[in-house]
Amino acid sequence: DKRHITQQLMCDYVDAPRSCAALQRKERESAKNIQSIALYTYSNLVFAAAQAGLISTETQANKTRLEMTEELIEHHRALNKTFADLPLDCPTDSELESFLNLSLAKEAELMPEWYASPEGETAHRSAFQKAAYQKRSFCSIDTETVLAGAASWDDVLGRMKDAMWA
């Protein structure tokens, strides 16, 4: 079943015919999740840089954190770089295994029929592996490493170009 998990839930497990119909009409927007992950992690970098005094008070007075974050994301994209090109702080394999076991248990509890199906657990494990090891969804930017040795926000942006991390 290649339907989005929300559509599967509303159409197969919850008695919500209007929600199911709306989801069936709606195009899949998987990029939204990627965008929200990027927005959150890049926003933390902007915040840490401001806290460290790397972003001038004038810039902070004239731009919101969201504007700065969106500019940072665009700057990084323009460099043909991705989130994974930054120094990341990721959970250990042991922690990821714990997360996986918790999510498998929750899926078995909330969607027992799907979980028991031939593809249920296999699909869950596959999606988890992709999120954890390819997309790095459980990681955050190692702001300490990115900001180390930088004298200004422009220094941080320049170091992104060359991936120069202290």
PDB file of C-alpha atoms in Angstrom:
ATOM      1  CA  ASP A   1       0.000   0.000   0.000  1.00  0.00           C
ATOM      2  CA  LYS A   2       1.642   3.203  -1.222  1.00  0.00           C
ATOM      3  CA  ARG A   3      -0.856   5.569   0.399  1.00  0.00           C
ATOM      4  CA  HIS A   4       0.307   8.112   2.983  1.00  0.00           C
ATOM      5  CA  ILE A   5       0.010   6.786   6.537  1.00  0.00           C
ATOM      6  CA  THR A   6      -2.564   9.476   7.402  1.00  0.00           C
ATOM      7  CA  GLN A   7      -4.757   8.321   4.540  1.00  0.00           C
ATOM      8  CA  GLN A   8      -4.404   4.689   5.626  1.00  0.00           C
ATOM      9  CA  LEU A   9      -5.366   5.606   9.190  1.00  0.00           C
ATOM     10  CA  MET A  10      -8.411   7.692   8.268  1.00  0.00           C
ATOM     11  CA  CYS A  11      -9.650   5.396   5.508  1.00  0.00           C
ATOM     12  CA  ASP A  12      -8.972   1.996   7.058  1.00  0.00           C
ATOM     13  CA  TYR A  13      -9.058   2.370  10.842  1.00  0.00           C
ATOM     14  CA  VAL A  14     -10.993   5.508  11.829  1.00  0.00           C
ATOM     15  CA  ASP A  15     -14.623   6.002  10.855  1.00  0.00           C
ATOM     16  CA  ALA A  16     -14.010   9.332   9.085  1.00  0.00           C
ATOM     17  CA  PRO A  17     -15.349   9.123   5.518  1.00  0.00           C
ATOM     18  CA  ARG A  18     -15.098  12.870   4.786  1.00  0.00           C
ATOM     19  CA  SER A  19     -11.513  13.044   6.025  1.00  0.00           C
ATOM     20  CA  CYS A  20     -10.698   9.929   4.033  1.00  0.00           C
ATOM     21  CA  ALA A  21     -12.221  11.420   0.865  1.00  0.00           C
ATOM     22  CA  ALA A  22     -10.338  14.704   1.366  1.00  0.00           C
ATOM     23  CA  LEU A  23      -7.066  12.849   1.827  1.00  0.00           C
ATOM     24  CA  GLN A  24      -7.686  10.789  -1.289  1.00  0.00           C
ATOM     25  CA  ARG A  25      -8.139  14.008  -3.297  1.00  0.00           C
ATOM     26  CA  LYS A  26      -5.122  15.725  -1.799  1.00  0.00           C
ATOM     27  CA  GLU A  27      -1.748  15.353  -3.465  1.00  0.00           C
ATOM     28  CA  ARG A  28       0.985  13.914  -1.322  1.00  0.00           C
ATOM     29  CA  GLU A  29       3.103  16.585   0.344  1.00  0.00           C
ATOM     30  CA  SER A  30       6.021  14.618   1.758  1.00  0.00           C
ATOM     31  CA  ALA A  31       8.390  17.541   1.194  1.00  0.00           C
ATOM     32  CA  LYS A  32       6.564  19.464   3.925  1.00  0.00           C
ATOM     33  CA  ASN A  33       7.997  17.189   6.600  1.00  0.00           C
ATOM     34  CA  ILE A  34      11.490  17.628   5.215  1.00  0.00           C
ATOM     35  CA  GLN A  35      10.981  21.377   5.164  1.00  0.00           C
ATOM     36  CA  SER A  36       9.795  21.454   8.779  1.00  0.00           C
ATOM     37  CA  ILE A  37      12.811  19.421   9.923  1.00  0.00           C
ATOM     38  CA  ALA A  38      15.148  21.796   8.102  1.00  0.00           C
ATOM     39  CA  LEU A  39      13.312  24.843   9.390  1.00  0.00           C
ATOM     40  CA  TYR A  40      13.526  23.644  12.980  1.00  0.00           C
ATOM     41  CA  THR A  41      17.214  22.708  12.911  1.00  0.00           C
ATOM     42  CA  TYR A  42      18.368  25.730  10.936  1.00  0.00           C
ATOM     43  CA  SER A  43      16.303  27.940  13.251  1.00  0.00           C
ATOM     44  CA  ASN A  44      18.216  26.521  16.211  1.00  0.00           C
ATOM     45  CA  LEU A  45      21.466  27.471  14.469  1.00  0.00           C
ATOM     46  CA  VAL A  46      20.248  31.046  13.926  1.00  0.00           C
ATOM     47  CA  PHE A  47      19.204  31.245  17.583  1.00  0.00           C
ATOM     48  CA  ALA A  48      22.564  29.917  18.813  1.00  0.00           C
ATOM     49  CA  ALA A  49      24.418  32.379  16.569  1.00  0.00           C
ATOM     50  CA  ALA A  50      22.359  35.276  17.932  1.00  0.00           C
ATOM     51  CA  GLN A  51      22.953  34.100  21.504  1.00  0.00           C
ATOM     52  CA  ALA A  52      26.698  33.947  20.773  1.00  0.00           C
ATOM     53  CA  GLY A  53      26.644  37.535  19.498  1.00  0.00           C
ATOM     54  CA  LEU A  54      27.448  36.550  15.910  1.00  0.00           C
ATOM     55  CA  ILE A  55      24.363  38.239  14.470  1.00  0.00           C
ATOM     56  CA  SER A  56      24.396  42.004  14.936  1.00  0.00           C
ATOM     57  CA  THR A  57      21.718  43.628  17.054  1.00  0.00           C
ATOM     58  CA  GLU A  58      20.818  45.754  14.015  1.00  0.00           C
ATOM     59  CA  THR A  59      20.147  42.626  11.940  1.00  0.00           C
ATOM     60  CA  GLN A  60      18.184  41.104  14.806  1.00  0.00           C
ATOM     61  CA  ALA A  61      16.100  44.285  15.063  1.00  0.00           C
ATOM     62  CA  ASN A  62      15.322  44.304  11.331  1.00  0.00           C
ATOM     63  CA  LYS A  63      14.709  40.608  10.658  1.00  0.00           C
ATOM     64  CA  THR A  64      12.716  37.960  12.429  1.00  0.00           C
ATOM     65  CA  ARG A  65      14.259  34.648  13.369  1.00  0.00           C
ATOM     66  CA  LEU A  66      12.076  32.997  10.726  1.00  0.00           C
ATOM     67  CA  GLU A  67      13.343  35.381   8.032  1.00  0.00           C
ATOM     68  CA  MET A  68      16.948  34.697   9.047  1.00  0.00           C
ATOM     69  CA  THR A  69      16.261  30.965   9.051  1.00  0.00           C
ATOM     70  CA  GLU A  70      14.700  31.020   5.595  1.00  0.00           C
ATOM     71  CA  GLU A  71      17.661  33.046   4.281  1.00  0.00           C
ATOM     72  CA  LEU A  72      20.057  30.523   5.819  1.00  0.00           C
ATOM     73  CA  ILE A  73      18.231  27.612   4.192  1.00  0.00           C
ATOM     74  CA  GLU A  74      18.271  29.383   0.814  1.00  0.00           C
ATOM     75  CA  HIS A  75      21.975  30.195   1.220  1.00  0.00           C
ATOM     76  CA  HIS A  76      22.731  26.557   1.960  1.00  0.00           C
ATOM     77  CA  ARG A  77      20.646  25.364  -1.006  1.00  0.00           C
ATOM     78  CA  ALA A  78      22.377  27.865  -3.292  1.00  0.00           C
ATOM     79  CA  LEU A  79      25.663  26.243  -2.281  1.00  0.00           C
ATOM     80  CA  ASN A  80      24.182  22.903  -3.378  1.00  0.00           C
ATOM     81  CA  LYS A  81      24.498  21.651   0.180  1.00  0.00           C
ATOM     82  CA  THR A  82      22.074  19.703   2.297  1.00  0.00           C
ATOM     83  CA  PHE A  83      21.409  19.308   5.985  1.00  0.00           C
ATOM     84  CA  ALA A  84      23.639  16.205   5.951  1.00  0.00           C
ATOM     85  CA  ASP A  85      26.616  18.345   4.840  1.00  0.00           C
ATOM     86  CA  LEU A  86      26.632  20.100   8.204  1.00  0.00           C
ATOM     87  CA  PRO A  87      28.211  18.720  11.359  1.00  0.00           C
ATOM     88  CA  LEU A  88      25.403  16.798  13.013  1.00  0.00           C
ATOM     89  CA  ASP A  89      24.645  15.630  16.516  1.00  0.00           C
ATOM     90  CA  CYS A  90      22.874  12.289  16.094  1.00  0.00           C
ATOM     91  CA  PRO A  91      21.593   9.618  18.465  1.00  0.00           C
ATOM     92  CA  THR A  92      23.767   6.548  18.898  1.00  0.00           C
ATOM     93  CA  ASP A  93      22.796   3.274  17.227  1.00  0.00           C
ATOM     94  CA  SER A  94      21.684   2.028  20.649  1.00  0.00           C
ATOM     95  CA  GLU A  95      19.412   5.053  21.116  1.00  0.00           C
ATOM     96  CA  LEU A  96      18.009   4.624  17.598  1.00  0.00           C
ATOM     97  CA  GLU A  97      17.281   0.967  18.350  1.00  0.00           C
ATOM     98  CA  SER A  98      15.358   2.073  21.447  1.00  0.00           C
ATOM     99  CA  PHE A  99      13.387   4.610  19.373  1.00  0.00           C
ATOM    100  CA  LEU A 100      12.599   1.923  16.812  1.00  0.00           C
ATOM    101  CA  ASN A 101      11.401  -0.514  19.460  1.00  0.00           C
ATOM    102  CA  LEU A 102       9.181   2.151  21.033  1.00  0.00           C
ATOM    103  CA  SER A 103       7.663   3.089  17.685  1.00  0.00           C
ATOM    104  CA  LEU A 104       7.088  -0.575  16.768  1.00  0.00           C
ATOM    105  CA  ALA A 105       5.337  -1.158  20.084  1.00  0.00           C
ATOM    106  CA  LYS A 106       3.159   1.930  19.607  1.00  0.00           C
ATOM    107  CA  GLU A 107       2.237   0.910  16.065  1.00  0.00           C
ATOM    108  CA  ALA A 108       1.328  -2.602  17.259  1.00  0.00           C
ATOM    109  CA  GLU A 109      -0.871  -1.027  19.932  1.00  0.00           C
ATOM    110  CA  LEU A 110      -2.595   1.564  17.733  1.00  0.00           C
ATOM    111  CA  MET A 111      -2.784  -0.329  14.440  1.00  0.00           C
ATOM    112  CA  PRO A 112      -2.663  -4.045  15.313  1.00  0.00           C
ATOM    113  CA  GLU A 113      -4.121  -5.251  12.001  1.00  0.00           C
ATOM    114  CA  TRP A 114      -1.620  -3.275   9.922  1.00  0.00           C
ATOM    115  CA  TYR A 115       1.256  -4.278  12.184  1.00  0.00           C
ATOM    116  CA  ALA A 116       0.292  -7.949  11.913  1.00  0.00           C
ATOM    117  CA  SER A 117       0.029  -7.774   8.118  1.00  0.00           C
ATOM    118  CA  PRO A 118       2.892  -9.240   6.054  1.00  0.00           C
ATOM    119  CA  GLU A 119       4.246  -5.788   5.226  1.00  0.00           C
ATOM    120  CA  GLY A 120       3.442  -3.987   8.510  1.00  0.00           C
ATOM    121  CA  GLU A 121       6.570  -4.417  10.605  1.00  0.00           C
ATOM    122  CA  THR A 122       8.824  -4.672   7.544  1.00  0.00           C
ATOM    123  CA  ALA A 123       7.534  -1.383   6.128  1.00  0.00           C
ATOM    124  CA  HIS A 124       7.892   0.287   9.525  1.00  0.00           C
ATOM    125  CA  ARG A 125      11.492  -0.897   9.934  1.00  0.00           C
ATOM    126  CA  SER A 126      12.360   0.180   6.399  1.00  0.00           C
ATOM    127  CA  ALA A 127      10.867   3.657   6.848  1.00  0.00           C
ATOM    128  CA  PHE A 128      12.641   4.030  10.178  1.00  0.00           C
ATOM    129  CA  GLN A 129      16.006   3.022   8.700  1.00  0.00           C
ATOM    130  CA  LYS A 130      15.576   5.533   5.879  1.00  0.00           C
ATOM    131  CA  ALA A 131      14.632   8.313   8.301  1.00  0.00           C
ATOM    132  CA  ALA A 132      17.455   7.516  10.727  1.00  0.00           C
ATOM    133  CA  TYR A 133      20.362   6.788   8.396  1.00  0.00           C
ATOM    134  CA  GLN A 134      19.609   8.400   5.020  1.00  0.00           C
ATOM    135  CA  LYS A 135      17.565  11.475   5.894  1.00  0.00           C
ATOM    136  CA  ARG A 136      19.191  11.830   9.321  1.00  0.00           C
ATOM    137  CA  SER A 137      15.792  12.887  10.697  1.00  0.00           C
ATOM    138  CA  PHE A 138      16.742  12.278  14.317  1.00  0.00           C
ATOM    139  CA  CYS A 139      19.833  14.494  14.124  1.00  0.00           C
ATOM    140  CA  SER A 140      20.272  18.145  14.898  1.00  0.00           C
ATOM    141  CA  ILE A 141      22.915  20.564  13.710  1.00  0.00           C
ATOM    142  CA  ASP A 142      25.969  20.548  15.970  1.00  0.00           C
ATOM    143  CA  THR A 143      25.765  24.301  16.545  1.00  0.00           C
ATOM    144  CA  GLU A 144      28.831  24.327  18.772  1.00  0.00           C
ATOM    145  CA  THR A 145      30.999  22.956  15.957  1.00  0.00           C
ATOM    146  CA  VAL A 146      29.427  25.179  13.284  1.00  0.00           C
ATOM    147  CA  LEU A 147      29.895  28.335  15.346  1.00  0.00           C
ATOM    148  CA  ALA A 148      33.307  27.529  16.854  1.00  0.00           C
ATOM    149  CA  GLY A 149      35.894  30.126  15.891  1.00  0.00           C
ATOM    150  CA  ALA A 150      33.449  32.299  13.941  1.00  0.00           C
ATOM    151  CA  ALA A 151      33.669  36.030  14.573  1.00  0.00           C
ATOM    152  CA  SER A 152      30.460  36.953  12.748  1.00  0.00           C
ATOM    153  CA  TRP A 153      27.418  35.568  10.962  1.00  0.00           C
ATOM    154  CA  ASP A 154      29.220  36.182   7.659  1.00  0.00           C
ATOM    155  CA  ASP A 155      32.019  33.905   8.907  1.00  0.00           C
ATOM    156  CA  VAL A 156      29.470  31.164   9.568  1.00  0.00           C
ATOM    157  CA  LEU A 157      27.963  31.557   6.091  1.00  0.00           C
ATOM    158  CA  GLY A 158      31.400  31.525   4.462  1.00  0.00           C
ATOM    159  CA  ARG A 159      32.423  28.391   6.318  1.00  0.00           C
ATOM    160  CA  MET A 160      29.293  26.662   5.021  1.00  0.00           C
ATOM    161  CA  LYS A 161      30.496  27.228   1.478  1.00  0.00           C
ATOM    162  CA  ASP A 162      33.745  25.399   2.082  1.00  0.00           C
ATOM    163  CA  ALA A 163      32.468  23.102   4.849  1.00  0.00           C
ATOM    164  CA  MET A 164      35.198  24.461   7.090  1.00  0.00           C
ATOM    165  CA  TRP A 165      34.427  23.210  10.574  1.00  0.00           C
ATOM    166  CA  ALA A 166      36.763  23.723  13.472  1.00  0.00           C
TER     167      ALA A 166
END
